[in-house]
């Protein structure tokens, strides 16, 4: 059996590496248009950082896992073709800022239709609006070489930072489709290492919609606890205590109740906005407004955090050095897409702060590019003054201690474990007084830091002085 996966990104790469590792008899060929990304997959420095991924890729790559840009060749040879390309929010035209841009999916479907011969199973791995498979099937039905197709929906539920673990032992695998034979073919692959009772099958539309719904529910929990964090700050309650108190109710459960500066990542916001757009399309205004509030609350949480920093630091951060610890949207990944950090940094830059940013996994080039994105409008336009601020007021440091040296404040943006181990006595001595800490992840030991002299402002907590 031969598998091809179009799209060697955060999903295509790890997912196919796991299939190749678990199924040595299957040839897995991952293709992408991006030569640099493919080169990185073929090197010792993979394009994405995921704990445990290097080992999985190294084992399979020497045997049955190939990365290349030979898209036509891979499609032609494959029995099963996964489409795992990006589906970002549209930035232009109808539905701009809400609808998913399906251009890349459609291009893949057309390419498959042009190149394929015989019978192929086409699997939607990307996250898609419900009923996208209808369009995919129509495009495939125009295949030039008499090829025939089954289309399946097999959304991915891995989270970055734990991708290998999630792929090895997923809560469930979801397969939606019409053809029992095609569904069985795909289910058999997963069943090599995942127990059958965790492989759920549904119709196509339920599968497509379940993916958007799962992300909406997860993001909703974060926005819900973040909404409560604002009330905690106003009343003296502690959000971590409230989360523990409600999370022990087995009907609520303890997961996804960690209050933060706001959720980030490439998918939560994109997928909820996509859901909102779909609801509006079907005339379900109340449903759209309900889900849109999850994103609005997240924007509020980020804005609130920036404003709290400025307000606390005597209403001005102009020309003050602020150390920013962490830039990735969560720990254990180098992904910065929609990271709260880039928006907080943008707000502080516009207040004329001098930022010293440190992240153990994100490159200087990436951080600067993200700051440009954060300061740009939907069309990618950025004003001269913002560009200048990014050039003159941003320094990227190689470690957290240097970032904090002589700073007025430390802002924790990502919950990297190493931040907890820093020598805070030294850091305190090297900082301007009063030494502020704004903990956007409730990561640090606030009591210990307060004893050293820091003034701590954390999410959903009263200030610790
Ligand atoms: N990042 C994540 O953790 C998760 C993402 N998803 C979904 O999976 C999909 C992919 O996400 P990521 O892997 O994060 O995106 P990504 O942007 O990291 O990777 C997508 C890749 O597809 C390639 N591509 C686009 N059009 C192509 C074409 N016509 N031919 C060949 N290659 C093409 C791009 O060059 C890019 O390398 C999205 O729909 C996303 O919503 C689902 C679950 C988790
Ligand atoms: O479709 C996707 O892309 C994926 O989106 C999320 O995964 P991911 O975005 O990688 O990471 P999460 O662990 O869900 O975290 C998302 C954001 O929420 C934040 N978060 C998460 C949990 C929490 O309790 N509090 C909180 O602030 C994280 O810091 C991060 O910024 C989902 O968890 C995956 O199941 C899904 O496959």
Short mmCIF file of C-alpha atoms and ligand atoms in Angstrom, two decimals:
data_model
loop_
_atom_site.label_atom_id
_atom_site.label_comp_id
_atom_site.label_asym_id
_atom_site.label_seq_id
_atom_site.Cartn_x
_atom_site.Cartn_y
_atom_site.Cartn_z
CA UNK A 1 0.00 0.00 0.00
CA UNK A 2 1.18 3.51 -0.82
CA UNK A 3 0.08 6.70 0.91
CA UNK A 4 0.66 10.24 -0.21
CA UNK A 5 0.09 13.32 1.92
CA UNK A 6 -0.14 16.75 0.35
CA UNK A 7 1.08 19.33 2.87
CA UNK A 8 4.17 18.83 5.05
CA UNK A 9 3.15 21.16 7.87
CA UNK A 10 2.45 20.78 11.58
CA UNK A 11 -0.18 18.13 10.82
CA UNK A 12 1.02 16.41 7.64
CA UNK A 13 4.59 15.88 8.87
CA UNK A 14 3.97 14.36 12.32
CA UNK A 15 0.83 12.43 11.29
CA UNK A 16 2.49 10.73 8.37
CA UNK A 17 5.67 10.08 10.36
CA UNK A 18 3.55 8.23 12.94
CA UNK A 19 1.75 6.16 10.28
CA UNK A 20 5.10 5.30 8.69
CA UNK A 21 6.57 4.35 12.05
CA UNK A 22 3.64 2.13 12.99
CA UNK A 23 3.15 0.56 9.55
CA UNK A 24 6.56 -0.37 8.12
CA UNK A 25 4.88 -2.06 5.13
CA UNK A 26 3.21 1.11 3.92
CA UNK A 27 5.17 3.56 1.77
CA UNK A 28 4.42 7.06 2.96
CA UNK A 29 5.34 9.97 0.70
CA UNK A 30 4.79 13.51 2.07
CA UNK A 31 4.86 16.27 -0.54
CA UNK A 32 4.79 20.04 -0.37
CA UNK A 33 5.35 22.99 -2.72
CA UNK A 34 7.66 24.59 -0.19
CA UNK A 35 11.17 23.35 -1.04
CA UNK A 36 12.76 24.82 2.09
CA UNK A 37 10.27 22.96 4.30
CA UNK A 38 10.90 19.69 2.48
CA UNK A 39 14.67 20.19 2.76
CA UNK A 40 14.25 20.68 6.50
CA UNK A 41 12.18 17.46 6.82
CA UNK A 42 15.06 15.68 5.07
CA UNK A 43 17.67 17.20 7.39
CA UNK A 44 18.62 16.79 11.05
CA UNK A 45 16.86 20.04 11.91
CA UNK A 46 13.17 19.42 11.31
CA UNK A 47 11.01 22.44 10.39
CA UNK A 48 8.86 22.01 13.48
CA UNK A 49 9.78 21.41 17.09
CA UNK A 50 7.79 18.66 18.82
CA UNK A 51 9.07 16.59 21.74
CA UNK A 52 9.86 13.07 20.51
CA UNK A 53 9.33 13.85 16.83
CA UNK A 54 13.00 13.68 15.79
CA UNK A 55 13.19 10.02 16.82
CA UNK A 56 9.96 9.05 15.04
CA UNK A 57 11.02 10.76 11.82
CA UNK A 58 14.57 9.42 11.95
CA UNK A 59 13.35 5.84 12.37
CA UNK A 60 10.79 5.96 9.56
CA UNK A 61 12.73 8.15 7.13
CA UNK A 62 15.43 5.57 6.71
CA UNK A 63 12.77 3.01 5.79
CA UNK A 64 9.34 3.96 4.41
CA UNK A 65 8.91 7.72 4.87
CA UNK A 66 9.84 10.13 2.06
CA UNK A 67 9.58 13.91 1.86
CA UNK A 68 9.72 15.62 -1.55
CA UNK A 69 8.22 18.27 -3.81
CA UNK A 70 7.23 15.68 -6.44
CA UNK A 71 3.50 16.15 -5.94
CA UNK A 72 2.29 14.66 -9.26
CA UNK A 73 4.44 11.59 -8.88
CA UNK A 74 3.27 10.97 -5.31
CA UNK A 75 -0.41 11.35 -6.26
CA UNK A 76 -0.06 9.02 -9.23
CA UNK A 77 1.54 6.28 -7.15
CA UNK A 78 -0.72 6.45 -4.08
CA UNK A 79 -3.71 4.32 -3.09
CA UNK A 80 -4.70 6.80 -0.39
CA UNK A 81 -4.12 10.56 -0.69
CA UNK A 82 -4.35 12.74 2.41
CA UNK A 83 -4.92 16.46 1.92
CA UNK A 84 -3.30 18.28 4.81
CA UNK A 85 -2.83 21.77 3.45
CA UNK A 86 -3.48 25.00 5.30
CA UNK A 87 -6.99 26.43 5.46
CA UNK A 88 -6.41 29.93 6.85
CA UNK A 89 -9.03 32.60 7.43
CA UNK A 90 -9.79 34.52 4.22
CA UNK A 91 -8.22 37.96 4.13
CA UNK A 92 -10.04 39.22 1.04
CA UNK A 93 -13.41 39.22 -0.71
CA UNK A 94 -16.59 37.59 0.55
CA UNK A 95 -16.28 36.40 4.14
CA UNK A 96 -12.92 38.16 4.67
CA UNK A 97 -11.80 37.81 8.30
CA UNK A 98 -14.20 34.90 8.94
CA UNK A 99 -14.59 32.27 6.22
CA UNK A 100 -11.90 29.65 5.57
CA UNK A 101 -9.79 30.16 2.48
CA UNK A 102 -10.32 26.92 0.58
CA UNK A 103 -8.10 27.85 -2.35
CA UNK A 104 -5.38 25.37 -1.38
CA UNK A 105 -7.83 22.51 -0.88
CA UNK A 106 -9.42 23.14 -4.25
CA UNK A 107 -6.02 23.28 -5.97
CA UNK A 108 -5.15 19.90 -4.46
CA UNK A 109 -8.44 18.39 -5.61
CA UNK A 110 -7.88 19.70 -9.14
CA UNK A 111 -4.33 18.39 -9.18
CA UNK A 112 -5.51 14.96 -8.02
CA UNK A 113 -8.23 14.98 -10.69
CA UNK A 114 -5.63 15.82 -13.35
CA UNK A 115 -2.99 13.29 -12.34
CA UNK A 116 -4.78 10.27 -10.86
CA UNK A 117 -5.56 7.04 -12.62
CA UNK A 118 -7.42 3.97 -11.32
CA UNK A 119 -9.18 4.16 -7.96
CA UNK A 120 -8.03 6.41 -5.09
CA UNK A 121 -9.22 7.19 -1.60
CA UNK A 122 -8.95 10.92 -0.95
CA UNK A 123 -8.85 11.87 2.73
CA UNK A 124 -9.60 15.35 4.04
CA UNK A 125 -7.12 15.78 6.89
CA UNK A 126 -7.29 19.58 6.91
CA UNK A 127 -9.97 21.23 9.03
CA UNK A 128 -12.79 22.24 6.70
CA UNK A 129 -16.22 23.83 6.74
CA UNK A 130 -19.00 21.28 6.82
CA UNK A 131 -19.98 20.13 3.30
CA UNK A 132 -16.56 20.82 1.75
CA UNK A 133 -16.42 17.17 0.69
CA UNK A 134 -19.29 17.93 -1.67
CA UNK A 135 -17.10 20.39 -3.60
CA UNK A 136 -14.11 18.03 -3.45
CA UNK A 137 -16.22 15.20 -4.89
CA UNK A 138 -17.52 17.39 -7.72
CA UNK A 139 -14.03 18.47 -8.71
CA UNK A 140 -12.76 14.91 -8.56
CA UNK A 141 -15.66 13.72 -10.71
CA UNK A 142 -14.17 15.74 -13.58
CA UNK A 143 -11.01 13.56 -13.55
CA UNK A 144 -9.49 13.36 -17.00
CA UNK A 145 -8.08 9.83 -16.93
CA UNK A 146 -11.19 7.94 -15.92
CA UNK A 147 -10.05 7.76 -12.30
CA UNK A 148 -12.63 7.06 -9.59
CA UNK A 149 -12.58 8.24 -5.97
CA UNK A 150 -13.92 7.77 -2.49
CA UNK A 151 -13.75 10.86 -0.32
CA UNK A 152 -13.32 10.51 3.45
CA UNK A 153 -13.14 13.08 6.22
CA UNK A 154 -10.52 12.26 8.84
CA UNK A 155 -9.90 15.41 10.88
CA UNK A 156 -6.86 15.62 13.10
CA UNK A 157 -7.17 16.32 16.84
CA UNK A 158 -3.50 16.48 17.85
CA UNK A 159 -2.35 19.48 19.87
CA UNK A 160 1.03 21.04 19.23
CA UNK A 161 3.64 20.36 21.86
CA UNK A 162 2.12 16.93 22.50
CA UNK A 163 1.68 15.82 18.88
CA UNK A 164 3.67 12.60 19.19
CA UNK A 165 1.86 11.53 22.35
CA UNK A 166 -1.52 12.48 20.85
CA UNK A 167 -0.84 10.55 17.66
CA UNK A 168 0.45 7.53 19.55
CA UNK A 169 -2.52 7.37 21.85
CA UNK A 170 -5.40 9.53 20.62
CA UNK A 171 -8.69 9.85 22.52
CA UNK A 172 -10.30 8.91 19.24
CA UNK A 173 -9.77 8.78 15.48
CA UNK A 174 -12.72 10.07 13.50
CA UNK A 175 -13.52 8.84 10.00
CA UNK A 176 -16.50 10.13 8.07
CA UNK A 177 -17.52 8.74 4.72
CA UNK A 178 -20.02 6.98 2.53
CA UNK A 179 -18.14 3.91 1.33
CA UNK A 180 -17.77 1.19 3.99
CA UNK A 181 -14.86 -0.27 2.00
CA UNK A 182 -12.94 3.01 1.96
CA UNK A 183 -13.69 3.62 5.64
CA UNK A 184 -12.44 0.13 6.49
CA UNK A 185 -9.24 0.65 4.47
CA UNK A 186 -8.38 3.78 6.46
CA UNK A 187 -9.55 2.34 9.78
CA UNK A 188 -7.31 -0.69 9.26
CA UNK A 189 -4.25 1.55 9.05
CA UNK A 190 -5.03 3.25 12.36
CA UNK A 191 -6.00 -0.06 13.95
CA UNK A 192 -2.36 -1.12 13.63
CA UNK A 193 -1.70 0.77 16.87
CA UNK A 194 -5.02 2.21 18.07
CA UNK A 195 -7.75 0.07 19.58
CA UNK A 196 -10.87 -0.33 17.45
CA UNK A 197 -13.19 1.15 20.03
CA UNK A 198 -11.39 4.46 19.64
CA UNK A 199 -11.94 4.58 15.89
CA UNK A 200 -15.27 6.32 15.38
CA UNK A 201 -17.07 6.35 12.07
CA UNK A 202 -19.77 8.81 11.02
CA UNK A 203 -21.23 10.32 7.90
CA UNK A 204 -19.09 12.87 6.06
CA UNK A 205 -20.85 15.96 7.35
CA UNK A 206 -20.82 14.91 11.01
CA UNK A 207 -17.10 14.29 10.76
CA UNK A 208 -16.37 17.66 9.15
CA UNK A 209 -18.56 19.47 11.66
CA UNK A 210 -17.22 17.57 14.69
CA UNK A 211 -13.76 19.00 14.13
CA UNK A 212 -14.97 22.62 14.16
CA UNK A 213 -17.19 21.83 17.14
CA UNK A 214 -14.39 20.22 19.16
CA UNK A 215 -12.17 23.27 18.72
CA UNK A 216 -15.05 25.63 19.49
CA UNK A 217 -15.82 23.76 22.74
CA UNK A 218 -12.16 23.73 23.81
CA UNK A 219 -11.68 27.42 23.09
CA UNK A 220 -14.97 28.18 24.82
CA UNK A 221 -13.66 26.65 28.05
CA UNK A 222 -10.57 28.85 27.93
CA UNK A 223 -12.66 31.96 27.25
CA UNK A 224 -15.06 31.00 30.03
CA UNK A 225 -12.34 30.71 32.66
CA UNK A 226 -10.67 33.86 31.29
CA UNK A 227 -13.96 35.74 31.68
CA UNK A 228 -14.02 34.63 35.30
CA UNK A 229 -10.38 35.74 35.71
CA UNK A 230 -11.48 39.34 35.14
CA UNK A 231 -14.05 38.99 37.90
CA UNK A 232 -11.43 37.39 40.18
CA UNK A 233 -9.14 40.38 39.73
CA UNK A 234 -12.01 42.70 40.63
CA UNK A 235 -13.11 40.78 43.72
CA UNK A 236 -10.10 39.14 45.35
CA UNK A 237 -11.02 35.61 44.28
CA UNK A 238 -8.19 33.52 42.78
CA UNK A 239 -8.85 32.02 39.35
CA UNK A 240 -6.66 28.96 39.93
CA UNK A 241 -8.60 28.19 43.10
CA UNK A 242 -11.90 28.67 41.29
CA UNK A 243 -10.72 26.42 38.43
CA UNK A 244 -9.76 23.70 40.90
CA UNK A 245 -13.03 24.04 42.75
CA UNK A 246 -15.18 23.71 39.63
CA UNK A 247 -12.87 21.24 37.85
CA UNK A 248 -13.31 18.62 40.57
CA UNK A 249 -16.99 18.41 39.58
CA UNK A 250 -16.81 15.36 37.33
CA UNK A 251 -19.40 16.91 35.02
CA UNK A 252 -17.10 19.87 34.38
CA UNK A 253 -13.71 18.13 34.59
CA UNK A 254 -10.29 19.68 35.26
CA UNK A 255 -8.84 20.04 31.76
CA UNK A 256 -8.68 23.24 29.74
CA UNK A 257 -9.42 25.47 32.71
CA UNK A 258 -6.03 27.16 32.89
CA UNK A 259 -6.62 30.87 32.75
CA UNK A 260 -4.13 32.70 30.56
CA UNK A 261 -3.42 35.86 28.65
CA UNK A 262 -5.58 34.37 25.89
CA UNK A 263 -5.55 31.36 23.63
CA UNK A 264 -3.41 31.42 20.51
CA UNK A 265 -2.45 28.97 17.80
CA UNK A 266 -3.38 28.67 14.18
CA UNK A 267 -6.73 27.00 14.71
CA UNK A 268 -9.00 28.06 17.58
CA UNK A 269 -9.77 31.53 16.29
CA UNK A 270 -9.78 30.47 12.65
CA UNK A 271 -12.11 27.53 13.26
CA UNK A 272 -14.55 29.46 15.44
CA UNK A 273 -14.75 32.28 12.92
CA UNK A 274 -15.35 29.65 10.27
CA UNK A 275 -18.16 28.21 12.39
CA UNK A 276 -19.61 31.70 12.87
CA UNK A 277 -19.51 32.30 9.14
CA UNK A 278 -21.23 29.00 8.45
CA UNK A 279 -23.99 29.78 10.95
CA UNK A 280 -24.53 33.18 9.37
CA UNK A 281 -24.62 31.54 5.97
CA UNK A 282 -27.43 29.28 7.17
CA UNK A 283 -29.29 32.23 8.73
CA UNK A 284 -28.54 31.15 12.31
CA UNK A 285 -27.73 34.59 13.68
CA UNK A 286 -28.11 33.75 17.36
CA UNK A 287 -25.87 30.71 17.05
CA UNK A 288 -23.25 32.77 15.21
CA UNK A 289 -23.32 35.50 17.89
CA UNK A 290 -22.99 32.88 20.65
CA UNK A 291 -19.77 31.43 19.25
CA UNK A 292 -18.33 34.75 18.14
CA UNK A 293 -18.32 35.83 21.77
CA UNK A 294 -15.63 33.19 22.48
CA UNK A 295 -13.27 35.07 20.16
CA UNK A 296 -14.34 38.51 21.45
CA UNK A 297 -13.63 37.39 25.02
CA UNK A 298 -10.17 36.24 23.91
CA UNK A 299 -9.45 39.63 22.33
CA UNK A 300 -10.66 41.31 25.52
CA UNK A 301 -8.33 39.14 27.61
CA UNK A 302 -5.29 40.12 25.56
CA UNK A 303 -6.23 43.81 25.54
CA UNK A 304 -6.90 43.76 29.28
CA UNK A 305 -3.45 42.31 29.96
CA UNK A 306 -1.60 45.01 27.95
CA UNK A 307 -3.65 47.73 29.61
CA UNK A 308 -2.93 46.30 33.05
CA UNK A 309 0.80 46.41 32.38
CA UNK A 310 0.71 50.06 31.34
CA UNK A 311 -1.64 51.09 34.15
CA UNK A 312 0.42 49.33 36.81
CA UNK A 313 3.69 50.83 35.62
CA UNK A 314 2.48 54.33 36.51
CA UNK A 315 0.60 54.76 33.23
CA UNK A 316 3.70 54.88 31.08
CA UNK A 317 6.04 52.28 29.64
CA UNK A 318 7.60 54.69 27.20
CA UNK A 319 11.36 54.08 26.96
CA UNK A 320 11.15 51.42 29.69
CA UNK A 321 12.84 48.09 29.06
CA UNK A 322 10.39 45.21 29.29
CA UNK A 323 11.57 41.61 29.18
CA UNK A 324 9.20 39.32 27.31
CA UNK A 325 9.66 35.67 28.20
CA UNK A 326 8.20 33.37 25.59
CA UNK A 327 6.76 34.06 22.17
CA UNK A 328 5.36 30.67 21.05
CA UNK A 329 1.59 30.27 21.49
CA UNK A 330 2.19 27.54 24.09
CA UNK A 331 5.18 25.63 25.46
CA UNK A 332 6.99 22.82 23.61
CA UNK A 333 6.35 24.21 20.14
CA UNK A 334 8.12 26.72 17.89
CA UNK A 335 4.77 27.74 16.41
CA UNK A 336 3.85 31.39 16.93
CA UNK A 337 0.73 31.62 14.81
CA UNK A 338 -1.84 33.86 16.56
CA UNK A 339 0.30 33.77 19.70
CA UNK A 340 -1.01 36.20 22.32
CA UNK A 341 2.61 37.36 22.68
CA UNK A 342 2.67 39.11 19.34
CA UNK A 343 -0.37 41.23 20.21
CA UNK A 344 0.83 42.13 23.69
CA UNK A 345 4.21 43.09 22.19
CA UNK A 346 2.43 45.19 19.56
CA UNK A 347 0.45 47.05 22.23
CA UNK A 348 3.54 47.68 24.35
CA UNK A 349 5.56 48.82 21.33
CA UNK A 350 2.87 51.31 20.45
CA UNK A 351 3.28 52.63 24.01
CA UNK A 352 6.94 53.11 23.03
CA UNK A 353 8.33 50.40 25.36
CA UNK A 354 11.69 48.83 24.57
CA UNK A 355 11.19 45.07 24.34
CA UNK A 356 13.78 42.37 25.02
CA UNK A 357 12.26 39.13 23.85
CA UNK A 358 13.44 35.63 24.63
CA UNK A 359 11.94 32.33 23.49
CA UNK A 360 13.92 29.07 23.65
CA UNK A 361 12.53 27.79 20.32
CA UNK A 362 11.49 30.74 18.18
CA UNK A 363 14.01 32.43 15.89
CA UNK A 364 14.65 36.18 15.72
CA UNK A 365 13.50 36.20 12.09
CA UNK A 366 10.18 34.64 13.05
CA UNK A 367 9.59 37.03 15.96
CA UNK A 368 10.25 40.09 13.82
CA UNK A 369 8.01 38.76 11.03
CA UNK A 370 5.23 38.12 13.57
CA UNK A 371 5.49 41.62 14.99
CA UNK A 372 5.07 42.98 11.47
CA UNK A 373 1.98 40.77 11.04
CA UNK A 374 0.54 41.90 14.38
CA UNK A 375 0.96 45.55 13.40
CA UNK A 376 -0.52 45.05 9.91
CA UNK A 377 -4.14 45.26 8.83
CA UNK A 378 -6.05 42.42 7.16
CA UNK A 379 -4.54 43.34 3.79
CA UNK A 380 -1.01 43.16 5.17
CA UNK A 381 -0.45 46.94 5.20
CA UNK A 382 1.74 48.33 7.99
CA UNK A 383 2.41 51.96 8.81
CA UNK A 384 5.94 53.41 8.80
CA UNK A 385 5.91 54.28 12.51
CA UNK A 386 5.12 50.70 13.54
CA UNK A 387 7.83 49.35 11.24
CA UNK A 388 10.32 51.74 12.76
CA UNK A 389 9.35 50.73 16.30
CA UNK A 390 9.92 47.07 15.44
CA UNK A 391 13.37 47.95 14.12
CA UNK A 392 14.50 50.26 16.90
CA UNK A 393 12.67 49.08 20.04
CA UNK A 394 12.95 45.31 19.79
CA UNK A 395 15.93 43.22 20.84
CA UNK A 396 15.92 39.43 20.69
CA UNK A 397 17.96 37.80 23.43
CA UNK A 398 19.55 34.36 23.64
CA UNK A 399 18.51 33.76 27.25
CA UNK A 400 15.94 34.94 29.76
CA UNK A 401 18.47 36.39 32.23
CA UNK A 402 19.93 38.80 29.64
CA UNK A 403 16.44 39.77 28.55
CA UNK A 404 15.58 40.70 32.14
CA UNK A 405 18.86 42.49 32.85
CA UNK A 406 18.19 46.16 33.83
CA UNK A 407 14.55 45.83 32.80
CA UNK A 408 11.60 47.50 34.54
CA UNK A 409 9.35 44.48 34.14
CA UNK A 410 9.20 40.85 33.10
CA UNK A 411 6.18 39.70 31.14
CA UNK A 412 5.64 35.91 30.97
CA UNK A 413 3.91 35.05 27.72
CA UNK A 414 4.58 31.32 27.28
CA UNK A 415 4.64 28.67 30.02
CA UNK A 416 8.10 27.25 29.17
CA UNK A 417 9.28 25.08 32.10
CA UNK A 418 12.78 26.60 32.09
CA UNK A 419 11.41 29.99 33.24
CA UNK A 420 10.55 28.44 36.60
CA UNK A 421 14.19 27.44 37.16
CA UNK A 422 15.77 30.87 36.63
CA UNK A 423 17.80 32.46 39.42
CA UNK A 424 15.30 35.08 40.55
CA UNK A 425 17.59 36.50 43.25
CA UNK A 426 20.08 37.47 40.56
CA UNK A 427 17.34 38.66 38.24
CA UNK A 428 15.84 40.87 40.95
CA UNK A 429 19.22 42.47 41.65
CA UNK A 430 19.77 43.20 37.98
CA UNK A 431 16.39 44.92 37.48
CA UNK A 432 15.13 48.46 37.94
CA UNK A 433 13.00 49.03 41.04
CA UNK A 434 10.17 48.43 41.59
CA UNK A 435 10.71 45.15 39.75
CA UNK A 436 7.41 44.13 38.17
CA UNK A 437 6.42 40.66 36.99
CA UNK A 438 3.31 40.24 34.83
CA UNK A 439 2.63 36.53 34.71
CA UNK A 440 0.36 35.88 31.73
CA UNK A 441 0.42 32.14 32.42
CA UNK A 442 0.32 31.96 36.22
CA UNK A 443 3.51 29.97 35.84
CA UNK A 444 5.90 31.31 38.47
CA UNK A 445 5.94 30.84 42.23
CA UNK A 446 4.39 34.17 43.16
CA UNK A 447 4.86 33.85 46.92
CA UNK A 448 8.56 33.13 46.52
CA UNK A 449 9.00 36.03 44.11
CA UNK A 450 7.15 38.42 46.41
CA UNK A 451 9.50 37.48 49.26
CA UNK A 452 12.44 38.42 47.01
CA UNK A 453 10.88 41.84 46.47
CA UNK A 454 9.09 41.50 43.12
CA UNK A 455 5.66 43.04 42.58
CA UNK A 456 3.60 40.40 40.82
CA UNK A 457 0.51 40.81 38.71
CA UNK A 458 -0.96 37.55 37.50
CA UNK A 459 -4.08 36.54 35.60
CA UNK A 460 -7.16 36.32 37.79
CA UNK A 461 -5.35 37.18 41.02
CA UNK A 462 -4.86 40.20 43.23
CA UNK A 463 -1.42 41.80 43.01
CA UNK A 464 1.24 40.17 45.23
CA UNK A 465 3.58 42.78 46.66
N1 LIG B 1 -1.49 22.84 13.47
C1 LIG B 1 -2.22 21.99 14.13
O1 LIG B 1 -1.89 21.62 15.26
C2 LIG B 1 -3.46 21.40 13.56
C3 LIG B 1 -3.94 21.80 12.32
N2 LIG B 1 -5.07 21.22 11.79
C4 LIG B 1 -5.52 21.58 10.44
O2 LIG B 1 -4.67 20.92 9.50
C5 LIG B 1 -4.49 21.73 8.34
C6 LIG B 1 -3.00 21.97 8.13
O3 LIG B 1 -2.51 22.67 9.23
P1 LIG B 1 -0.94 22.87 9.46
O4 LIG B 1 -0.24 21.59 9.21
O5 LIG B 1 -0.79 23.54 10.77
O6 LIG B 1 -0.60 23.90 8.27
P2 LIG B 1 0.83 24.31 7.72
O7 LIG B 1 0.69 25.67 7.16
O8 LIG B 1 1.87 24.06 8.75
O9 LIG B 1 1.11 23.28 6.53
C7 LIG B 1 0.40 23.26 5.35
C8 LIG B 1 1.37 22.95 4.21
O10 LIG B 1 0.62 22.73 3.02
C9 LIG B 1 1.42 23.17 1.92
N3 LIG B 1 0.59 23.35 0.73
C10 LIG B 1 -0.42 24.25 0.53
N4 LIG B 1 -0.96 24.07 -0.70
C11 LIG B 1 -0.30 23.04 -1.27
C12 LIG B 1 -0.40 22.38 -2.53
N5 LIG B 1 -1.32 22.74 -3.42
N6 LIG B 1 0.46 21.38 -2.80
C13 LIG B 1 1.39 21.01 -1.89
N7 LIG B 1 1.53 21.58 -0.69
C14 LIG B 1 0.70 22.59 -0.38
C15 LIG B 1 2.05 24.45 2.44
O11 LIG B 1 3.20 24.78 1.70
C16 LIG B 1 2.35 24.08 3.89
O12 LIG B 1 3.68 23.61 4.06
C17 LIG B 1 -5.30 22.99 8.58
O13 LIG B 1 -6.57 22.83 8.01
C18 LIG B 1 -5.43 23.04 10.09
O14 LIG B 1 -6.62 23.71 10.50
C19 LIG B 1 -5.74 20.25 12.45
C20 LIG B 1 -5.32 19.82 13.67
C21 LIG B 1 -4.14 20.35 14.33
O1 LIG B 2 -7.13 21.97 15.38
C1 LIG B 2 -6.09 22.24 15.96
O2 LIG B 2 -5.19 22.95 15.49
C2 LIG B 2 -5.84 21.76 17.35
O3 LIG B 2 -6.16 22.89 18.21
C3 LIG B 2 -5.88 22.67 19.58
O4 LIG B 2 -4.52 22.37 19.78
P1 LIG B 2 -3.38 23.50 19.86
O5 LIG B 2 -3.92 24.78 19.34
O6 LIG B 2 -2.18 22.93 19.22
O7 LIG B 2 -3.05 23.64 21.41
P2 LIG B 2 -3.97 23.71 22.72
O8 LIG B 2 -3.31 22.92 23.77
O9 LIG B 2 -5.37 23.41 22.44
O10 LIG B 2 -3.84 25.24 23.14
C4 LIG B 2 -4.43 26.26 22.37
C5 LIG B 2 -4.25 27.60 23.09
O11 LIG B 2 -5.07 27.65 24.26
C6 LIG B 2 -4.28 27.97 25.39
N1 LIG B 2 -4.86 27.27 26.56
C7 LIG B 2 -5.12 25.95 26.53
C8 LIG B 2 -5.67 25.32 27.61
C9 LIG B 2 -5.96 26.05 28.77
O12 LIG B 2 -6.46 25.53 29.79
N2 LIG B 2 -5.69 27.38 28.78
C10 LIG B 2 -5.14 28.01 27.70
O13 LIG B 2 -4.91 29.23 27.75
C11 LIG B 2 -2.89 27.48 25.05
O14 LIG B 2 -1.92 28.12 25.80
C12 LIG B 2 -2.82 27.84 23.57
O15 LIG B 2 -2.49 29.20 23.41
C13 LIG B 2 -6.69 21.48 20.06
O16 LIG B 2 -6.36 21.22 21.43
C14 LIG B 2 -6.41 20.25 19.22
O17 LIG B 2 -7.24 19.18 19.63
C15 LIG B 2 -6.67 20.58 17.75
O18 LIG B 2 -6.35 19.47 16.94
#
